[in-house]
Coordinates of C-alpha atoms in Angstrom, one line a residue:
X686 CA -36.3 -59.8 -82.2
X687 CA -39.3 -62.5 -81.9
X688 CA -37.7 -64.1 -84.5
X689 CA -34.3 -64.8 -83.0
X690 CA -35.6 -65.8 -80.0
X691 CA -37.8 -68.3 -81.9
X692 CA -34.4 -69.1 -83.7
X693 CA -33.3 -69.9 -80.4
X694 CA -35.9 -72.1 -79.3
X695 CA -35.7 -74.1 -82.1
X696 CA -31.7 -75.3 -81.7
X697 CA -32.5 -76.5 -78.3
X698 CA -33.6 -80.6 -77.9
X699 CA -35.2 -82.3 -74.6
X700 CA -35.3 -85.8 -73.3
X701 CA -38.5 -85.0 -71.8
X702 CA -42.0 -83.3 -73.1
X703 CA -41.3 -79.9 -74.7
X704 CA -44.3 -78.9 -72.4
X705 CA -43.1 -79.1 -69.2
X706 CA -41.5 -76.7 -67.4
X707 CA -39.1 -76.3 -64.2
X708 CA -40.7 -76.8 -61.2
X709 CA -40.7 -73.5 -58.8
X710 CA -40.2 -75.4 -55.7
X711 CA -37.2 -77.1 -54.6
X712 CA -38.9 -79.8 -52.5
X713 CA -41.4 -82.6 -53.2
X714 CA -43.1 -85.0 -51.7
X715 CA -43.6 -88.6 -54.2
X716 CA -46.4 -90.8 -53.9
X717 CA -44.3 -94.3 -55.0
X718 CA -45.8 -97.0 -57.1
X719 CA -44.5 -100.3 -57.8
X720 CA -45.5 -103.0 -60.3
X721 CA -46.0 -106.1 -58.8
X722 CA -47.3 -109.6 -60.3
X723 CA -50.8 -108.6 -59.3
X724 CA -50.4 -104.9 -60.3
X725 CA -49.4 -101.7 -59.1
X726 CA -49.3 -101.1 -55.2
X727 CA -48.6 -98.3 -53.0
X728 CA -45.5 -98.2 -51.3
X729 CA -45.0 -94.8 -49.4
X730 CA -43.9 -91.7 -49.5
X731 CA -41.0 -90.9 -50.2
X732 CA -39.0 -87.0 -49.7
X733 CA -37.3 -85.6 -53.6
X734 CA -35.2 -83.0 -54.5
X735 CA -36.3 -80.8 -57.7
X736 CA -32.7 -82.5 -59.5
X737 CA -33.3 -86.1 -58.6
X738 CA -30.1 -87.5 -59.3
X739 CA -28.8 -84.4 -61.0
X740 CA -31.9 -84.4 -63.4
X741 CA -33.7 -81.6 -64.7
X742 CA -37.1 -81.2 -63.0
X743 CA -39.0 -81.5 -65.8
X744 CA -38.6 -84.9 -65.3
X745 CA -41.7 -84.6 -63.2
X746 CA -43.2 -82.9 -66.1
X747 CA -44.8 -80.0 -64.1
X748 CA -46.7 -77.8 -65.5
X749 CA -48.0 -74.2 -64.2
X750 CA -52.0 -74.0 -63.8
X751 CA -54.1 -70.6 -63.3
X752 CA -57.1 -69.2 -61.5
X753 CA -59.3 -71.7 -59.4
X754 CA -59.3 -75.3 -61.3
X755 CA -60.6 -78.4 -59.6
X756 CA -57.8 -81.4 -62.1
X757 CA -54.5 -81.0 -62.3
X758 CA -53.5 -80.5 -65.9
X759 CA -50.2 -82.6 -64.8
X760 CA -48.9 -85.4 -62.9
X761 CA -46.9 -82.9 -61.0
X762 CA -48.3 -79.9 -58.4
X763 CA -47.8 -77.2 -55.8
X764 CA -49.2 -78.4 -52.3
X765 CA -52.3 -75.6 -52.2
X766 CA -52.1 -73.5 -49.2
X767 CA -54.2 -74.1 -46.0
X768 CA -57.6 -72.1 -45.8
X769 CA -59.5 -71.5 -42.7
X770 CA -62.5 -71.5 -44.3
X771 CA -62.4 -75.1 -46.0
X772 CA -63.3 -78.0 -44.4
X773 CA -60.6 -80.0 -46.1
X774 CA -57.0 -79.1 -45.4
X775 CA -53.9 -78.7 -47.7
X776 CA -53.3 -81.9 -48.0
X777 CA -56.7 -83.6 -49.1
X778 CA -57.3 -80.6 -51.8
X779 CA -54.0 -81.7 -53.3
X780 CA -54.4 -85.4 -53.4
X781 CA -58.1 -85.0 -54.8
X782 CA -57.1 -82.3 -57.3
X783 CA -54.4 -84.0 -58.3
X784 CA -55.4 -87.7 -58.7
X785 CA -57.7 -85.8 -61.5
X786 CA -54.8 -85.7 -64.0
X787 CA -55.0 -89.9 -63.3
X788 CA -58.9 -90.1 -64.4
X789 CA -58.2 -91.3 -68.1
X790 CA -58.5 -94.9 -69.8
X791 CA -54.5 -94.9 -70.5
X792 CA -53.6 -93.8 -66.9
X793 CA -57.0 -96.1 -65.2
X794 CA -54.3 -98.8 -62.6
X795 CA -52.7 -95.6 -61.3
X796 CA -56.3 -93.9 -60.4
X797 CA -57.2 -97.3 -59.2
X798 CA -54.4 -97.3 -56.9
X799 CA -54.7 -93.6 -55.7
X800 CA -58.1 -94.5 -55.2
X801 CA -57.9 -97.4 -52.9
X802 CA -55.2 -95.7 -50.9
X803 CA -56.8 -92.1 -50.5
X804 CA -57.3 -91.6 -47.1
X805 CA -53.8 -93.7 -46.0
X806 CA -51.9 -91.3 -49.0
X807 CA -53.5 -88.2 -47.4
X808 CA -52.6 -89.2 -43.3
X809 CA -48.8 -89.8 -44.2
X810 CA -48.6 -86.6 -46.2
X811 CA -50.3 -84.6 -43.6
X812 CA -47.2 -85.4 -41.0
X813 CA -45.1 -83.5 -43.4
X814 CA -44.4 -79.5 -43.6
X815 CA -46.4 -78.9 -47.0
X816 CA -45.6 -75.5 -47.4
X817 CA -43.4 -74.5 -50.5
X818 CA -43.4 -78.5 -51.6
X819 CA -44.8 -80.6 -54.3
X820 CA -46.4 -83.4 -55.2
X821 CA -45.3 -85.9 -58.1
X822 CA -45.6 -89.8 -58.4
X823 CA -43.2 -92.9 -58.9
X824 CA -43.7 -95.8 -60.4
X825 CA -41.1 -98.8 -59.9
X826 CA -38.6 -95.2 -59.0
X827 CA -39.6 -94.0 -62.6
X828 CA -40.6 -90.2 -62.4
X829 CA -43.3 -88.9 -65.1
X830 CA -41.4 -88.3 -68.0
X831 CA -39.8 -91.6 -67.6
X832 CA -43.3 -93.4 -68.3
X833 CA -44.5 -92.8 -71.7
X834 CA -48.1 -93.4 -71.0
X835 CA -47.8 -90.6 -68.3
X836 CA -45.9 -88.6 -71.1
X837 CA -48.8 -89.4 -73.6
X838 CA -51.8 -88.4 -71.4
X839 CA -49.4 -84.5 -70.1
X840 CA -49.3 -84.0 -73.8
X841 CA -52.8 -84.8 -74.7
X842 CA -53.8 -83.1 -72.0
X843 CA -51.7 -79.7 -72.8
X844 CA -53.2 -79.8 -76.2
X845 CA -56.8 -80.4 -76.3
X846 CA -57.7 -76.4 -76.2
X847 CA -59.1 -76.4 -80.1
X848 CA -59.0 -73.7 -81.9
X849 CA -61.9 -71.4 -83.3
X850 CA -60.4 -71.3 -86.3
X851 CA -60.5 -67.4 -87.0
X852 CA -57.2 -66.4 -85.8
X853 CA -53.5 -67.1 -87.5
X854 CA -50.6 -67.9 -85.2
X855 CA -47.9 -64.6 -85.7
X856 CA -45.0 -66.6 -86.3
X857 CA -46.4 -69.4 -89.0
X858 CA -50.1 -68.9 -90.2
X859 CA -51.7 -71.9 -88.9
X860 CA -54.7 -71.4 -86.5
X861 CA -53.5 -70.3 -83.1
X862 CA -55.7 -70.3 -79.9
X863 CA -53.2 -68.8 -77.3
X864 CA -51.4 -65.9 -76.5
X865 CA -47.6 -64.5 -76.9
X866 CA -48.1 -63.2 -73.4
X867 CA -48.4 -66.4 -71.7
X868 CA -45.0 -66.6 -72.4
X869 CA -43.2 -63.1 -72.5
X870 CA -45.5 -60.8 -70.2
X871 CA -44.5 -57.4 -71.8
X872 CA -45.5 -58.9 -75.3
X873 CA -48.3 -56.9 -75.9
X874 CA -47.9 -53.3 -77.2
X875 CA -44.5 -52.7 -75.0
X876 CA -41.8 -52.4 -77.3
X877 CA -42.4 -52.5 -81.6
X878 CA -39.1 -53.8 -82.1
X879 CA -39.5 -56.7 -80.6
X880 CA -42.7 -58.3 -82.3
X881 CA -43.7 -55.3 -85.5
X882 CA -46.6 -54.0 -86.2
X883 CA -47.8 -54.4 -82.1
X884 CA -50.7 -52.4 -81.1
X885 CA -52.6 -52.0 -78.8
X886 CA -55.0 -54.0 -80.3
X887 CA -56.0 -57.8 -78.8
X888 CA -53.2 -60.3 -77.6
X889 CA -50.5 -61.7 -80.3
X890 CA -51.9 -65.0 -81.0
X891 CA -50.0 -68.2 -81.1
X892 CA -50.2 -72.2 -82.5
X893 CA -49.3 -75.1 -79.7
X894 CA -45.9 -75.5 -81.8
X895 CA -44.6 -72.3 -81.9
X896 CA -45.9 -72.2 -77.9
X897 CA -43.5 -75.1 -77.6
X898 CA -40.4 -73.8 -79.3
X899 CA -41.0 -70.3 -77.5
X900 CA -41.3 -72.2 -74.4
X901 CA -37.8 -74.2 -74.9
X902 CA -36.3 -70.1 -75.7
X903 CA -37.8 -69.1 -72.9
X904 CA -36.3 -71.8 -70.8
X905 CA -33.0 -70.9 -72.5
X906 CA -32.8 -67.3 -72.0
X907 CA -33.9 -67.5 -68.0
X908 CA -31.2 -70.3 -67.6
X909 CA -28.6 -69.2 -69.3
X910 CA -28.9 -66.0 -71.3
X911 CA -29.9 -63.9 -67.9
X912 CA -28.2 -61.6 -65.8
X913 CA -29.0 -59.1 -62.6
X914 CA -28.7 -55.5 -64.3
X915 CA -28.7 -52.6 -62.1
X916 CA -31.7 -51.1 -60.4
X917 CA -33.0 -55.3 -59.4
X918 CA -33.4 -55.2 -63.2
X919 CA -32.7 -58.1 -65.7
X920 CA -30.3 -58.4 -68.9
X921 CA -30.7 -60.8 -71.6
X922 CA -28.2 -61.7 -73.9
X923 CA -30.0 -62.9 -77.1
X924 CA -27.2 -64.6 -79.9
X925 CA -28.4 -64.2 -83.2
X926 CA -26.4 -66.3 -86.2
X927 CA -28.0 -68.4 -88.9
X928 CA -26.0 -72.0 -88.2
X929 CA -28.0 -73.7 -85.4
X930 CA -24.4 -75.1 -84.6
X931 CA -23.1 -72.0 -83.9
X932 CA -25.7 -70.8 -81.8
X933 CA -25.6 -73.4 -79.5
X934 CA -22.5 -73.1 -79.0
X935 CA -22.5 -69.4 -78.4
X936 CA -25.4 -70.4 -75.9
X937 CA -22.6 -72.8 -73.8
X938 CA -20.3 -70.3 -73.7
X939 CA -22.8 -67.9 -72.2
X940 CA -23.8 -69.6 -69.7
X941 CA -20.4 -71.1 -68.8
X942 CA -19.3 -67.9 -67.4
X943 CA -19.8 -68.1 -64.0
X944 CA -20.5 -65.7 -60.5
X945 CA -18.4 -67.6 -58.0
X946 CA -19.1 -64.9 -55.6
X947 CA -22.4 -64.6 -56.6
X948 CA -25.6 -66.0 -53.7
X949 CA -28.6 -65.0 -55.8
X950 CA -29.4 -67.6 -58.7
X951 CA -29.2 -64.8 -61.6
X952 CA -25.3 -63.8 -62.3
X953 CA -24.4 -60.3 -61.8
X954 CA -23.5 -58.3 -65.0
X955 CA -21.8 -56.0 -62.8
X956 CA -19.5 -58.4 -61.2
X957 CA -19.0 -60.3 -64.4
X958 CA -19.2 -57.3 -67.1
X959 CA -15.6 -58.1 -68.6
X960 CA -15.8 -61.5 -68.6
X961 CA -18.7 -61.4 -70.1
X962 CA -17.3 -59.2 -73.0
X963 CA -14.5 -61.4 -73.7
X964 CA -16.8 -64.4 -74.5
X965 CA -19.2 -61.9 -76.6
X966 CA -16.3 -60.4 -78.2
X967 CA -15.0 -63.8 -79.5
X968 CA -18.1 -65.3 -80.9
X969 CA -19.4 -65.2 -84.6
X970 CA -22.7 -63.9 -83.7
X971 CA -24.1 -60.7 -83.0
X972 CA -26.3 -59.9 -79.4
X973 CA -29.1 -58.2 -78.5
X974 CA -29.1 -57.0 -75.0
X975 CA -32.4 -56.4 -73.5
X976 CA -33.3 -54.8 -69.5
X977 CA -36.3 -56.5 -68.1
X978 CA -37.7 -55.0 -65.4
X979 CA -40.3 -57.1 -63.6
X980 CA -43.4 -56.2 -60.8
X981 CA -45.0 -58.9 -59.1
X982 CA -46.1 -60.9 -62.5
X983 CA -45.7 -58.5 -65.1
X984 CA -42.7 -57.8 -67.0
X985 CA -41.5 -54.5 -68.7
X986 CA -38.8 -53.8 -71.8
X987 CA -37.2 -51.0 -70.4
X988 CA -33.7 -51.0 -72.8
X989 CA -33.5 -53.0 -76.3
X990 CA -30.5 -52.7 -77.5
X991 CA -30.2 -54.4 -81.6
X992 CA -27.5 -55.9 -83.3
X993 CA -24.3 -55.4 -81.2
X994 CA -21.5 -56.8 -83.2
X995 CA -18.1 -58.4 -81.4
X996 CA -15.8 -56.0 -82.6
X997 CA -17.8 -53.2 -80.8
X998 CA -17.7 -55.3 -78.1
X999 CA -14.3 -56.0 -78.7
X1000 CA -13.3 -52.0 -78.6
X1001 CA -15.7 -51.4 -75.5
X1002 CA -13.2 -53.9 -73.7
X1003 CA -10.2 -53.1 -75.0
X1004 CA -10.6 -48.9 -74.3
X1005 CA -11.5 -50.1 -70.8
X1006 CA -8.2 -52.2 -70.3
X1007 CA -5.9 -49.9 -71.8
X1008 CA -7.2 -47.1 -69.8
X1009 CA -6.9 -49.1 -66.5
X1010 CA -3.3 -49.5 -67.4
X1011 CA -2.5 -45.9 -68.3
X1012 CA -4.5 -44.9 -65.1
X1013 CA -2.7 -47.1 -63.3
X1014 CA 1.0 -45.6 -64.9
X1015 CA -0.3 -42.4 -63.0
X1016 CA -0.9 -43.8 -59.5
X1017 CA -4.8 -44.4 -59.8
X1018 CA -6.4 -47.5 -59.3
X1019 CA -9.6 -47.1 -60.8
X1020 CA -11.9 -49.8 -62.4
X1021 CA -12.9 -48.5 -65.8
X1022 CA -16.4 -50.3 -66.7
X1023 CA -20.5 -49.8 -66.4
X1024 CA -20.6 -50.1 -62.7
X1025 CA -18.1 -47.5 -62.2
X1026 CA -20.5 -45.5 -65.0
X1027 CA -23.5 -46.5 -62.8
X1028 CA -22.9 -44.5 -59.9
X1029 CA -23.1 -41.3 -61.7
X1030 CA -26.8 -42.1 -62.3
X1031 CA -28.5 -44.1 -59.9
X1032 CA -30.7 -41.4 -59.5
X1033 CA -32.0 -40.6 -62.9
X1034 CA -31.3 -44.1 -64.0
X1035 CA -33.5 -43.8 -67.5
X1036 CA -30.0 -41.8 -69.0
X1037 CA -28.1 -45.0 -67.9
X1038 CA -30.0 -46.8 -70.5
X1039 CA -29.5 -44.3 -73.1
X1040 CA -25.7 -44.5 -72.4
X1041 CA -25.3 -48.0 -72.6
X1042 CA -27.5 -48.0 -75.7
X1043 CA -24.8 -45.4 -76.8
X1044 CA -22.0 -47.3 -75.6
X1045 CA -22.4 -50.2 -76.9
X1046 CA -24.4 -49.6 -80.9
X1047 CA -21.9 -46.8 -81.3
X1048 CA -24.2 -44.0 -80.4
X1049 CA -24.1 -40.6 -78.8
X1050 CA -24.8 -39.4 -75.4
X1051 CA -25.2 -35.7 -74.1
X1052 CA -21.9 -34.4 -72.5
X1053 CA -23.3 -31.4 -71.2
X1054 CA -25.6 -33.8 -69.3
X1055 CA -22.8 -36.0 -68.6
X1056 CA -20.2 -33.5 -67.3
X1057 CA -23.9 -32.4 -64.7
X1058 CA -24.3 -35.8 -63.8
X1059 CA -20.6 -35.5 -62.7
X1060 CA -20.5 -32.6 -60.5
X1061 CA -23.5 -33.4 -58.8
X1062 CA -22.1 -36.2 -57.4
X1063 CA -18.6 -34.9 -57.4
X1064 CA -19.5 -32.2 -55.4
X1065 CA -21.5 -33.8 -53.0
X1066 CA -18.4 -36.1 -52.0
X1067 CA -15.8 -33.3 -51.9
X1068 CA -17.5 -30.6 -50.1
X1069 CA -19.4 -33.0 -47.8
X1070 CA -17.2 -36.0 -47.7
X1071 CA -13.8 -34.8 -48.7
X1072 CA -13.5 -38.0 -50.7
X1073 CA -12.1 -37.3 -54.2
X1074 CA -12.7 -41.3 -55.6
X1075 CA -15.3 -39.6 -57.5
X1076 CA -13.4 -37.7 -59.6
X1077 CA -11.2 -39.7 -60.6
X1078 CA -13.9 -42.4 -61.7
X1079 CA -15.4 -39.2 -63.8
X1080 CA -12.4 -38.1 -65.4
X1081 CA -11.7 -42.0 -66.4
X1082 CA -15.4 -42.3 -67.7
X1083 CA -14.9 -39.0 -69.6
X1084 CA -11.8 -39.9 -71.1
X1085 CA -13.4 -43.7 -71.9
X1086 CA -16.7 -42.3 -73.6
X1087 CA -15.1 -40.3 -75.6
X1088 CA -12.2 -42.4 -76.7
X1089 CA -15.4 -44.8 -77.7
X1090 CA -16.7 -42.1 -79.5
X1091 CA -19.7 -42.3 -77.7
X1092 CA -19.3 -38.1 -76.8
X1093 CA -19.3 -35.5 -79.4
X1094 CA -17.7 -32.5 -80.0
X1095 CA -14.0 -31.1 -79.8
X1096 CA -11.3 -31.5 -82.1
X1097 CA -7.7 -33.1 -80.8
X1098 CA -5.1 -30.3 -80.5
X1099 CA -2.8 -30.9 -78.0
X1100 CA 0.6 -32.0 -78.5
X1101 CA 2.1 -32.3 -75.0
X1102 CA 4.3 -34.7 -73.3
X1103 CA 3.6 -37.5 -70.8
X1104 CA -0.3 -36.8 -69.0
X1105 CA -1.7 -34.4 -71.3
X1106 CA -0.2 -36.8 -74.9
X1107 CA -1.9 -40.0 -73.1
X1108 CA -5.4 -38.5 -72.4
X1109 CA -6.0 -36.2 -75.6
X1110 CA -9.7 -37.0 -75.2
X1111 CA -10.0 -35.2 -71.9
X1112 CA -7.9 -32.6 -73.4
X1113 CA -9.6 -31.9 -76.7
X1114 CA -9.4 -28.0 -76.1
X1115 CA -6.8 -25.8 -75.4
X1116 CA -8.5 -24.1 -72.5
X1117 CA -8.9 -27.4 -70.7
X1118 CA -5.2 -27.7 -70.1
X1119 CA -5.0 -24.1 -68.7
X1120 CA -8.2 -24.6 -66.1
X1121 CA -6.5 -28.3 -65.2
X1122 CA -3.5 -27.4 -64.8
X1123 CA -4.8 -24.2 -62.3
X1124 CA -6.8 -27.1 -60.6
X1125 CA -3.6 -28.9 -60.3
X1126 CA -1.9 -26.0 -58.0
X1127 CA -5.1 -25.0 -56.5
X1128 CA -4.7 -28.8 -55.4
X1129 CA -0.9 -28.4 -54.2
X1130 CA -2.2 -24.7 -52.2
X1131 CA -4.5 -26.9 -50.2
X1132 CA -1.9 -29.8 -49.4
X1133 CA 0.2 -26.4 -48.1
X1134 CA -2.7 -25.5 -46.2
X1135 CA -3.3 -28.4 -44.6
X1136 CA 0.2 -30.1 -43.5
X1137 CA 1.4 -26.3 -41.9
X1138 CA -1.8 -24.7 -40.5
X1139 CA -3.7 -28.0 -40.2
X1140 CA -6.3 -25.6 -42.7
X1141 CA -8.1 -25.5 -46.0
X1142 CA -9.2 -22.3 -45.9
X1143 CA -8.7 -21.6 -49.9
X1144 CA -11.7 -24.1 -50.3
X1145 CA -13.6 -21.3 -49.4
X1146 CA -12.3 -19.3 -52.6
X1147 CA -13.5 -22.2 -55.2
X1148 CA -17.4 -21.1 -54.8
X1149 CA -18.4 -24.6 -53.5
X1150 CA -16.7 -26.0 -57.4
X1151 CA -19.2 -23.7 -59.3
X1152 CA -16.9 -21.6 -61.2
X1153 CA -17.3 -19.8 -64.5
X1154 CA -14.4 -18.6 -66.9
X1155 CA -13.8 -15.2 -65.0
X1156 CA -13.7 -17.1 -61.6
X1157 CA -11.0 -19.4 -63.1
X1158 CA -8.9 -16.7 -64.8
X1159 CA -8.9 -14.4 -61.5
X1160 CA -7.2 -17.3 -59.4
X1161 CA -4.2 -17.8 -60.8
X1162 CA -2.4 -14.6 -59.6
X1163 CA -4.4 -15.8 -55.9
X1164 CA -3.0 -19.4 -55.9
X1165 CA 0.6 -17.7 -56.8
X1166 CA 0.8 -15.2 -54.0
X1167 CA -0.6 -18.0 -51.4
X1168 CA 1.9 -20.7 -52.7
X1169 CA 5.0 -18.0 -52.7
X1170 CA 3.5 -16.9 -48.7
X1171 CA 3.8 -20.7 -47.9
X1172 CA 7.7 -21.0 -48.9
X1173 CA 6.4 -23.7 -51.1
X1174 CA 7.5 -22.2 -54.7
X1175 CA 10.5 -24.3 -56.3
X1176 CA 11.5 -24.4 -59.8
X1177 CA 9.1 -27.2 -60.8
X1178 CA 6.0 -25.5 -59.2
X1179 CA 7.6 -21.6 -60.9
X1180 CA 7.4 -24.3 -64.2
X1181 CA 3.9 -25.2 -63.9
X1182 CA 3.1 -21.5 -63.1
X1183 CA 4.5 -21.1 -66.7
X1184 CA 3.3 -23.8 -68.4
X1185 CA -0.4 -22.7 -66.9
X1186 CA 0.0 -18.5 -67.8
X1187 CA 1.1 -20.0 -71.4
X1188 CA -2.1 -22.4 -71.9
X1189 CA -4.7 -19.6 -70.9
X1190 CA -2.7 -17.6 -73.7
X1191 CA -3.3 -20.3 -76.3
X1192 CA -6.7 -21.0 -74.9
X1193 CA -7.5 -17.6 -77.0
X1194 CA -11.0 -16.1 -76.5
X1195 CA -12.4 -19.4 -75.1
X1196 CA -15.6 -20.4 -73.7
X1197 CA -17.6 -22.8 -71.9
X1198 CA -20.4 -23.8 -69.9
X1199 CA -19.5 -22.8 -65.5
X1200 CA -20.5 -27.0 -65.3
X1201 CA -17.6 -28.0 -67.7
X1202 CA -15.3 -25.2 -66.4
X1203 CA -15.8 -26.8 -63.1
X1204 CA -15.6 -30.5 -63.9
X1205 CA -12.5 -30.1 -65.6
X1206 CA -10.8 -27.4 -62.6
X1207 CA -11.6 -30.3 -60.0
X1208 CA -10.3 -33.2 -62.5
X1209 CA -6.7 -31.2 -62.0
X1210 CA -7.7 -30.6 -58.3
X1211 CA -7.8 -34.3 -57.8
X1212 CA -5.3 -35.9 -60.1
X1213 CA -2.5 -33.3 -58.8
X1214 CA -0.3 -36.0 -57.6
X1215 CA 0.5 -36.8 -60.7
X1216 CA 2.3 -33.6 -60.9
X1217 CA 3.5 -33.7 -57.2
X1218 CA 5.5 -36.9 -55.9
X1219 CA 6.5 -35.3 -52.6
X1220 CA 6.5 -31.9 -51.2
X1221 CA 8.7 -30.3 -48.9
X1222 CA 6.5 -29.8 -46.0
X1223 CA 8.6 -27.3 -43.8
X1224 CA 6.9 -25.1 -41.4
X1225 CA 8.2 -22.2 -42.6
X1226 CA 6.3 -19.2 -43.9
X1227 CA 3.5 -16.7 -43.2
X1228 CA 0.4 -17.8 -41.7
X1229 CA -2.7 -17.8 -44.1
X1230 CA -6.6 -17.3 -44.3

């Protein structure tokens, strides 16, 4: 994995120093310079953007400095914040720290010139708001990477850590003198496919030019590789394919999908998953997806998914489509993706990872687990909510996983027409057509119920949707003798009676768990319009209980 972001890295070129990095703060303050016959001179200060003229900020070559330090390692720094307890304010502990950078032969008019015009500098940046600002410098409206001898002393300055000689950089075997982690924070002992052989031994160690060319990946990946994952997590798309050429491009195309309803600078995957898909599933390259999970400073792999090739993506999108459209055929509107999937498990979210891990490198998930997941929520929405969205979503997510191959177990046998022919993966045992099809007129009992007695008393008979095979095969004859009280038996419903008495006798000897028994009686309870355009709602008949 270190490798192909390293691969990464190394396609991407800068105008500027390969050591500087975006500046966090969208707001500076520049100290301008202009060459004059007799020399530089100070000419003001002047208010800058962090894209001067559409720029990248690393024009201003800033560079991130830790701890307490008393020179700026760069021309380019954070106003520090204001302490009580120092007798110079925000302002003065800038300028002084960060004229340091300036204290070299090469760089000796600019000191000169900071120097002379300290405490006029320091009064007109004190009638600014410093807070979240920086401070760069100008010279003849030339930012720092525009002035090579600026350029020269950032590099010289970035590089003059030696090494002690006695440990080899990870990626090339020279001597290295700084640490993977400065760059990726989890790259410690947090995941061993992403760097072998880590331990929890001392830091991966690192040369200045594979620091560089991580640095650029880095860069990359934040920019334009990154996406908001569920849970306020983070996904990386990494490209992996030998021609540089290629990769870049691949790189475009990523980050040329855009989140136009999107307010926060990361691009929602969840908003964006299909679109996102298409452009994988196009591309000669295969992806690694990767869930970042940050806290404060540190950084956390919590998902690494390896190697996922475009036609899997190609099939993950495609299933989704197709079954949108079929859906659809049947009166249901439902959107047939990862966020849909999400909802099932916000609250154990460590399965979601091993779904989409399943999902998308051709794994297996648990469907006993699955089908749980389900009727916890399902149940919670019917009984509490009467809102029956979330079955539908679960019987589309059933029928999705398993049509991806992603669930295990069963063995196609059904023939039937029309519904039962278009979902064979929901309906991979005989039984499950008999208990669905019992859900179904449970589902047109209640509609009875409710438009002549204003009631939904038979809820009362489904055990709060925890039913096991003896509950099921006992209400059939109930549902029947309600229906036929109601006035509401025709020839279509007498047909379905039929068709339902005649599945249980096929079903054999069958057996299942009371959770998948249940999910699959309220799949039919809620998709029973399918079977039922209209009903003849007279108010004819007994009353009921």
């Amino acid at each position: 994995m270190l490798k192909k972001i390293y691969d990464l890295g190394k396609t991407q070129t800068s105008s500027f120093s390969d050591f500087a990095e975006e500046v966090p703060e969208e707001e500076g303050l520049v100290i301008s310079l202009e060459t004059t016959p007799n020399g530089l001179i100070f000419k003001g200060i002047v208010p800058v953007q962090k894209n001067p003229g559409g720029k990248s900020s690393k024009v201003f070559l800033y560079r991130k400095q830790r701890g307490n330090f008393s020179v700026s390692s760069s021309p380019t720094m954070k106003f520090l914040p204001e302490k009580k307890d120092k007798d110079k304010d925000s302002a003065q502990r800038t300028f002084e720290i960060f004229t340091g950078f300036f204290d070299h032969p090469t760089l000796s008019d600019i000191r000169q010139v900071l120097e002379n015009n300290k405490q006029l500098i320091i009064d007109l940046l004190r009638k600014h708001d410093l807070r979240k600002r920086f401070l760069t410098i100008s010279i003849d409206g030339r930012f720092p990477a525009e002035v090579p001898k600026i350029i020269q002393v950032f590099e010289e300055t970035v590089k003059k850590g030696k090494s002690n000689g006695e440990t080899k950089c990870f990626l090339c075997g020279k001597e290295a003198n700084l640490r993977l982690s400065d760059i990726f924070k989890f790259a410690t002992f947090d995941k061993p496919s992403f760097t072998p052989f880590l331990s929890k031994k001392p830091p991966i160690q690192i040369c200045e030019d594979c620091k560089s060319i991580l640095e650029k990946a880095r860069r990359v990946i934040d920019e334009k590789l990154s996406f908001s994952f569920f849970k306020n997590r983070i996904l990386w798309i990494i490209p992996s394919v030998s021609e540089s050429d290629i990769l870049e491009s691949v790189v475009e195309k990523i980050a040329e999908i855009k989140d136009t309803e999107g307010r926060s600078k990361l691009r929602s995957f969840a908003r964006l998953e299909k679109d996102i898909e298409n452009v994988l599933a196009n591309e000669k390259a295969v992806f690694d997806f990767i869930v970042i999970e940050k806290e404060q400073q540190a950084e956390r792999i919590v998902l690494h998914t390896e190697e996922v090739s475009p036609t899997r993506i190609k099939k993950v999108l495609e299933e989704s489509e197709k079954l949108e459209n079929q859906l659809k055929e049947d009166g249901f509107n439902v959107s047939v993706n990862l966020f849909t999937i999400y909802k099932f498990f916000e609250k154990v979210d460590r399965y979601f990872n091993t779904l989409f891990n399943a999902v998308f490198s051709e794994g297996a998930f648990d469907k006993r687990l699955l089908i749980t997941l389900f009727l916890s929520r399902i149940r919670s929405d019917i009984l509490g909510k009467e809102d029956k969205r979330s079955t539908i979503e679960a019987f589309a997510t059933y029928v999705y996983l398993k049509r991806l191959n992603v669930l295990k177990g069963g063995v196609p046998t059904l023939k039937g027409e029309d519904f039962f022919s278009k979902y064979p993966e929901f309906f991979d045992e005989p039984w499950k057509k008999a208990v669905f099809l019992e859900g179904v007129l449970a589902s047109y009992l209640l509609y009875l119920q409710y438009v002549k007695r204003n009631s939904k008393a038979f809820m009362k008979k489904l055990k709060s949707l925890r039913l096991n095979k003896k509950d099921v095969e006992g209400l059939l004859p109930e549902i029947r003798a309600k229906i036929e009280a109601y006035n509401g038996m025709n020839e279509n419903v007498a047909e379905l009676f039929m068709e339902t008495a005649k599945a249980f006798l096929e079903a054999g000897n069958w057996s299942a768990l009371p959770d998948e028994i249940s999910f699959v009686f309220v799949s039919g309870l809620t998709l029973g319009k399918t079977f039922f355009k209209e009903v003849d709602a007279d108010e004819s008949g007994a009353e009921q209980e």
